[in-house]
Coordinates of C-alpha atoms in Angstrom, one line a residue:
I990 CA 0.9 -5.9 13.8
Y991 CA -0.6 -2.5 12.8
Q992 CA 0.3 -0.9 16.2
A993 CA 3.8 -2.3 16.1
I994 CA 4.8 -0.3 13.1
D995 CA 6.0 3.3 13.4
K996 CA 5.1 4.7 10.0
R997 CA 6.9 8.0 10.6
A998 CA 10.1 6.2 11.3
L999 CA 9.5 4.1 8.2
V1000 CA 9.2 7.3 6.1
K1001 CA 12.6 8.5 7.3
L1002 CA 14.3 5.1 7.1
G1003 CA 13.0 3.8 3.8
Y1004 CA 12.0 6.9 1.9
G1005 CA 14.4 9.7 3.0
G1006 CA 11.4 11.7 4.2
H1007 CA 9.8 11.7 0.7
A1008 CA 6.6 10.0 1.7
E1009 CA 3.8 10.3 4.2
P1010 CA 2.1 7.9 6.6
S1011 CA -1.0 6.2 5.2
L1012 CA -4.4 5.5 6.8
S1013 CA -6.1 4.5 3.6
L1014 CA -5.2 2.8 0.3
V1015 CA -6.7 5.9 -1.4
P1016 CA -4.0 8.6 -1.4
P1017 CA -4.9 12.1 0.0
A1018 CA -4.3 13.6 -3.4
V1019 CA -7.1 11.4 -5.0
W1020 CA -10.7 12.4 -5.1
G1021 CA -12.6 10.3 -2.6
H1022 CA -9.9 10.1 0.1
N1023 CA -11.5 10.0 3.6
N1024 CA -10.0 12.8 5.5
S1025 CA -11.9 11.9 8.7
L1026 CA -10.1 8.7 9.4
V1027 CA -8.3 8.5 12.7
D1028 CA -5.2 6.3 12.8
L1029 CA -4.5 3.7 15.4
P1030 CA -1.6 4.8 17.6
Y1031 CA 1.9 3.4 17.3
D1032 CA 1.9 1.4 20.5
P1033 CA 4.2 -1.6 20.8
P1034 CA 3.2 -2.4 24.4
E1035 CA -0.4 -2.6 23.4
A1036 CA 0.5 -4.6 20.3
S1037 CA 2.4 -7.0 22.5
R1038 CA -0.5 -7.3 24.9
L1039 CA -3.0 -8.1 22.1
L1040 CA -0.6 -10.7 20.7
N1041 CA -0.3 -12.4 24.1
E1042 CA -4.0 -12.3 24.5
A1043 CA -4.5 -13.9 21.1
S1044 CA -1.9 -16.5 22.0
A1045 CA -3.7 -17.5 25.2
E1046 CA -7.1 -17.7 23.4
A1047 CA -6.0 -19.5 20.3
G1048 CA -3.3 -21.7 21.9
F1049 CA -0.3 -20.8 19.8
S1050 CA 3.1 -20.2 21.5
L1051 CA 5.3 -17.1 21.3
P1052 CA 7.4 -16.0 19.6
L1053 CA 5.1 -16.5 16.7
P1054 CA 7.0 -17.5 13.5
L1055 CA 5.7 -15.8 10.3
T1056 CA 7.2 -15.4 6.8
L1057 CA 7.3 -12.0 5.1
A1058 CA 7.3 -12.2 1.3
V1059 CA 9.2 -9.3 -0.3
M1060 CA 10.7 -8.2 -3.6
N1061 CA 14.4 -7.9 -4.3
Q1062 CA 14.1 -4.9 -6.6
A1063 CA 13.3 -1.3 -5.8
R1064 CA 10.0 0.1 -7.0
P1065 CA 8.5 3.6 -6.9
Y1066 CA 6.6 2.7 -3.8
L1067 CA 9.4 0.6 -2.3
Q1068 CA 12.5 2.5 -2.9
Q1069 CA 14.8 0.7 -0.4
P1070 CA 13.5 -2.9 0.0
L1071 CA 16.3 -4.0 2.3
A1072 CA 15.9 -1.2 4.7
I1073 CA 12.1 -1.5 4.8
Q1074 CA 12.0 -5.2 5.3
G1075 CA 14.7 -5.0 7.9
Y1076 CA 12.7 -2.4 9.9
L1077 CA 9.5 -4.5 9.7
K1078 CA 11.4 -7.6 10.9
D1079 CA 12.8 -5.7 13.9
A1080 CA 9.5 -4.0 14.7
L1081 CA 7.6 -7.2 14.8
R1082 CA 10.3 -9.0 16.9
E1083 CA 9.7 -6.4 19.6
I1084 CA 6.1 -7.6 20.1
G1085 CA 6.8 -11.4 19.8
I1086 CA 6.7 -12.2 16.1
E1087 CA 9.8 -13.8 14.5
V1088 CA 9.8 -12.9 10.9
R1089 CA 11.6 -14.9 8.2
I1090 CA 12.2 -12.9 5.0
E1091 CA 11.3 -14.6 1.7
A1092 CA 12.8 -12.5 -1.1
R1093 CA 12.0 -13.0 -4.8
D1094 CA 12.4 -11.3 -8.1
V1095 CA 9.6 -8.8 -8.5
N1096 CA 7.6 -10.9 -11.1
Q1097 CA 8.0 -14.1 -9.0
H1098 CA 7.1 -12.1 -5.9
F1099 CA 3.7 -11.0 -7.3
E1100 CA 3.0 -14.4 -8.7
H1101 CA 3.5 -15.8 -5.2
L1102 CA 1.3 -13.2 -3.6
M1103 CA -1.5 -13.6 -6.2
A1104 CA -1.5 -17.3 -5.7
G1105 CA -1.9 -16.8 -1.9
G1106 CA 1.3 -18.5 -1.0
H1107 CA 2.3 -15.9 1.6
Q1108 CA 1.6 -15.3 5.3
L1109 CA 2.7 -11.7 5.3
G1110 CA 3.4 -9.8 2.0
L1111 CA 4.9 -6.4 1.2
A1112 CA 3.4 -4.8 -1.9
G1113 CA 2.4 -1.5 -3.4
W1114 CA 0.2 0.1 -6.0
N1115 CA 0.4 2.7 -8.7
S1116 CA -2.9 3.9 -10.1
D1117 CA -3.5 4.5 -13.8
N1118 CA -6.7 6.6 -13.4
S1119 CA -6.5 8.2 -9.9
H1120 CA -10.0 7.1 -8.9
P1121 CA -10.8 5.4 -5.5
D1122 CA -12.3 2.4 -7.3
N1123 CA -8.9 1.6 -8.8
F1124 CA -7.5 1.3 -5.3
L1125 CA -10.3 -0.1 -3.3
Y1126 CA -12.0 -2.4 -5.8
S1127 CA -8.8 -3.6 -7.3
L1128 CA -7.0 -4.3 -4.1
L1129 CA -9.7 -5.4 -1.6
D1130 CA -12.8 -6.6 -3.4
P1131 CA -13.6 -10.4 -3.4
D1132 CA -14.0 -10.2 -7.2
N1133 CA -10.2 -9.9 -7.4
I1134 CA -9.3 -13.0 -5.4
S1135 CA -7.7 -15.2 -8.0
Q1136 CA -4.4 -16.4 -9.5
A1137 CA -4.3 -13.0 -11.4
G1138 CA -6.2 -10.9 -8.9
N1139 CA -4.8 -8.1 -6.7
N1140 CA -6.7 -8.7 -3.5
L1141 CA -3.6 -10.1 -1.9
S1142 CA -5.1 -10.1 1.6
R1143 CA -8.1 -12.3 0.5
Y1144 CA -10.3 -9.7 2.2
R1145 CA -14.0 -10.8 2.0
S1146 CA -16.6 -8.3 3.2
P1147 CA -20.2 -8.4 1.9
R1148 CA -20.7 -4.8 2.9
F1149 CA -17.5 -3.6 1.2
H1150 CA -18.5 -5.5 -2.0
E1151 CA -21.9 -3.9 -1.9
L1152 CA -20.3 -0.4 -1.6
M1153 CA -17.9 -1.1 -4.5
L1154 CA -20.7 -2.2 -6.8
A1155 CA -22.9 0.7 -5.8
G1156 CA -20.0 3.1 -6.6
Q1157 CA -19.5 1.6 -10.0
A1158 CA -23.2 2.0 -10.8
E1159 CA -23.7 5.5 -9.4
T1160 CA -22.9 8.4 -11.8
N1161 CA -23.7 11.3 -9.4
P1162 CA -20.4 12.3 -7.7
E1163 CA -22.2 13.6 -4.6
K1164 CA -24.0 10.3 -4.1
R1165 CA -20.9 8.3 -5.0
L1166 CA -18.5 10.0 -2.5
P1167 CA -20.2 8.6 0.7
L1168 CA -19.9 5.1 -0.7
Y1169 CA -16.1 5.4 -0.9
L1170 CA -15.8 7.2 2.4
E1171 CA -17.7 4.4 4.2
A1172 CA -15.6 1.7 2.4
Q1173 CA -12.4 3.2 3.7
K1174 CA -13.7 3.5 7.2
L1175 CA -14.7 -0.2 7.0
V1176 CA -11.3 -1.2 5.9
L1177 CA -9.6 0.7 8.8
T1178 CA -12.0 -1.2 11.2
D1179 CA -11.4 -4.7 9.7
L1180 CA -7.7 -4.1 9.0
P1181 CA -7.1 -6.8 6.3
V1182 CA -4.0 -4.8 5.3
V1183 CA -1.7 -2.3 7.0
P1184 CA -1.4 0.8 4.8
L1185 CA 2.2 2.0 5.3
V1186 CA 3.0 5.1 3.3
H1187 CA 2.1 7.2 0.2
T1188 CA 5.3 8.0 -1.7
K1189 CA 6.2 11.1 -3.6
L1190 CA 7.5 10.6 -7.1
R1191 CA 10.8 12.2 -8.0
A1192 CA 13.0 12.3 -11.1
A1193 CA 16.5 13.6 -11.7
Y1194 CA 17.5 14.8 -15.1
A1195 CA 20.0 17.2 -16.8
K1196 CA 19.2 20.8 -17.3
S1197 CA 19.6 20.4 -21.0
L1198 CA 16.6 18.0 -21.2
K1199 CA 13.5 19.9 -22.2
G1200 CA 9.9 18.9 -22.6
F1201 CA 9.9 16.2 -20.0
R1202 CA 7.1 16.0 -17.4
L1203 CA 6.9 13.5 -14.6
H1204 CA 3.8 11.5 -15.1
P1205 CA 1.5 10.9 -12.0
T1206 CA 1.7 7.1 -12.6
G1207 CA 5.5 7.2 -12.5
L1208 CA 5.8 6.2 -16.2
I1209 CA 8.7 7.7 -18.1
R1210 CA 7.2 9.3 -21.2
L1211 CA 9.7 10.9 -23.6
R1212 CA 7.6 11.7 -26.7
N1213 CA 8.0 15.5 -26.2
A1214 CA 11.4 15.3 -24.6
Y1215 CA 14.5 16.6 -26.3
F1216 CA 18.0 17.8 -25.4
E1217 CA 18.7 21.4 -25.9
E1218 CA 21.8 21.9 -28.0
S1219 CA 24.6 23.8 -26.2
A1220 CA 25.3 27.3 -27.4
A1221 CA 28.5 27.7 -29.5
P1222 CA 31.5 28.9 -27.5

């Protein structure tokens, strides 16, 4: 599945070019991002070969039917839901996976994913503290497998969990950094999720609006915002 998805095409199609392909759940702008990661190539023939190999070994027939749980509403990290889910459906069909889309209201969608009712799920994340722990521990640690947890892939790795706990206990940034670098490398090896893109936040507003600053979390905060009165004619 990973090698069936052209992330650069997805950036153009679903984000108008205002995003970048992702290798890690930790964005490049966040401390602790692993810049040494090497992405798997976009290679549909290889993806198809691997799927046929798995079909022969496990005894399932092709095309393989899978459901993809998606949300109906746009989010900062999912700006064009219909275009993105349509692209993923077409991309996976090319390698022998027939995707059926299950669309829900955003709240019902995440309830469904947290309950583990999905086969494939499309989701995203906005961090409120810009620390790698908020991405890695929150989204992939076994502690967060529950009805209200955000480990939607149900990823269980003892070594990953060990790295997360060590990172939470270590106060020295120089000793803490290698823990998160190793954790991201491990995730790219195990591939419990397919990181798609990191989006760029944008906001449009009138020139007369003053004091507004776009918050890194995407929240709209208007405490210091005001409209400048027009000059008298």
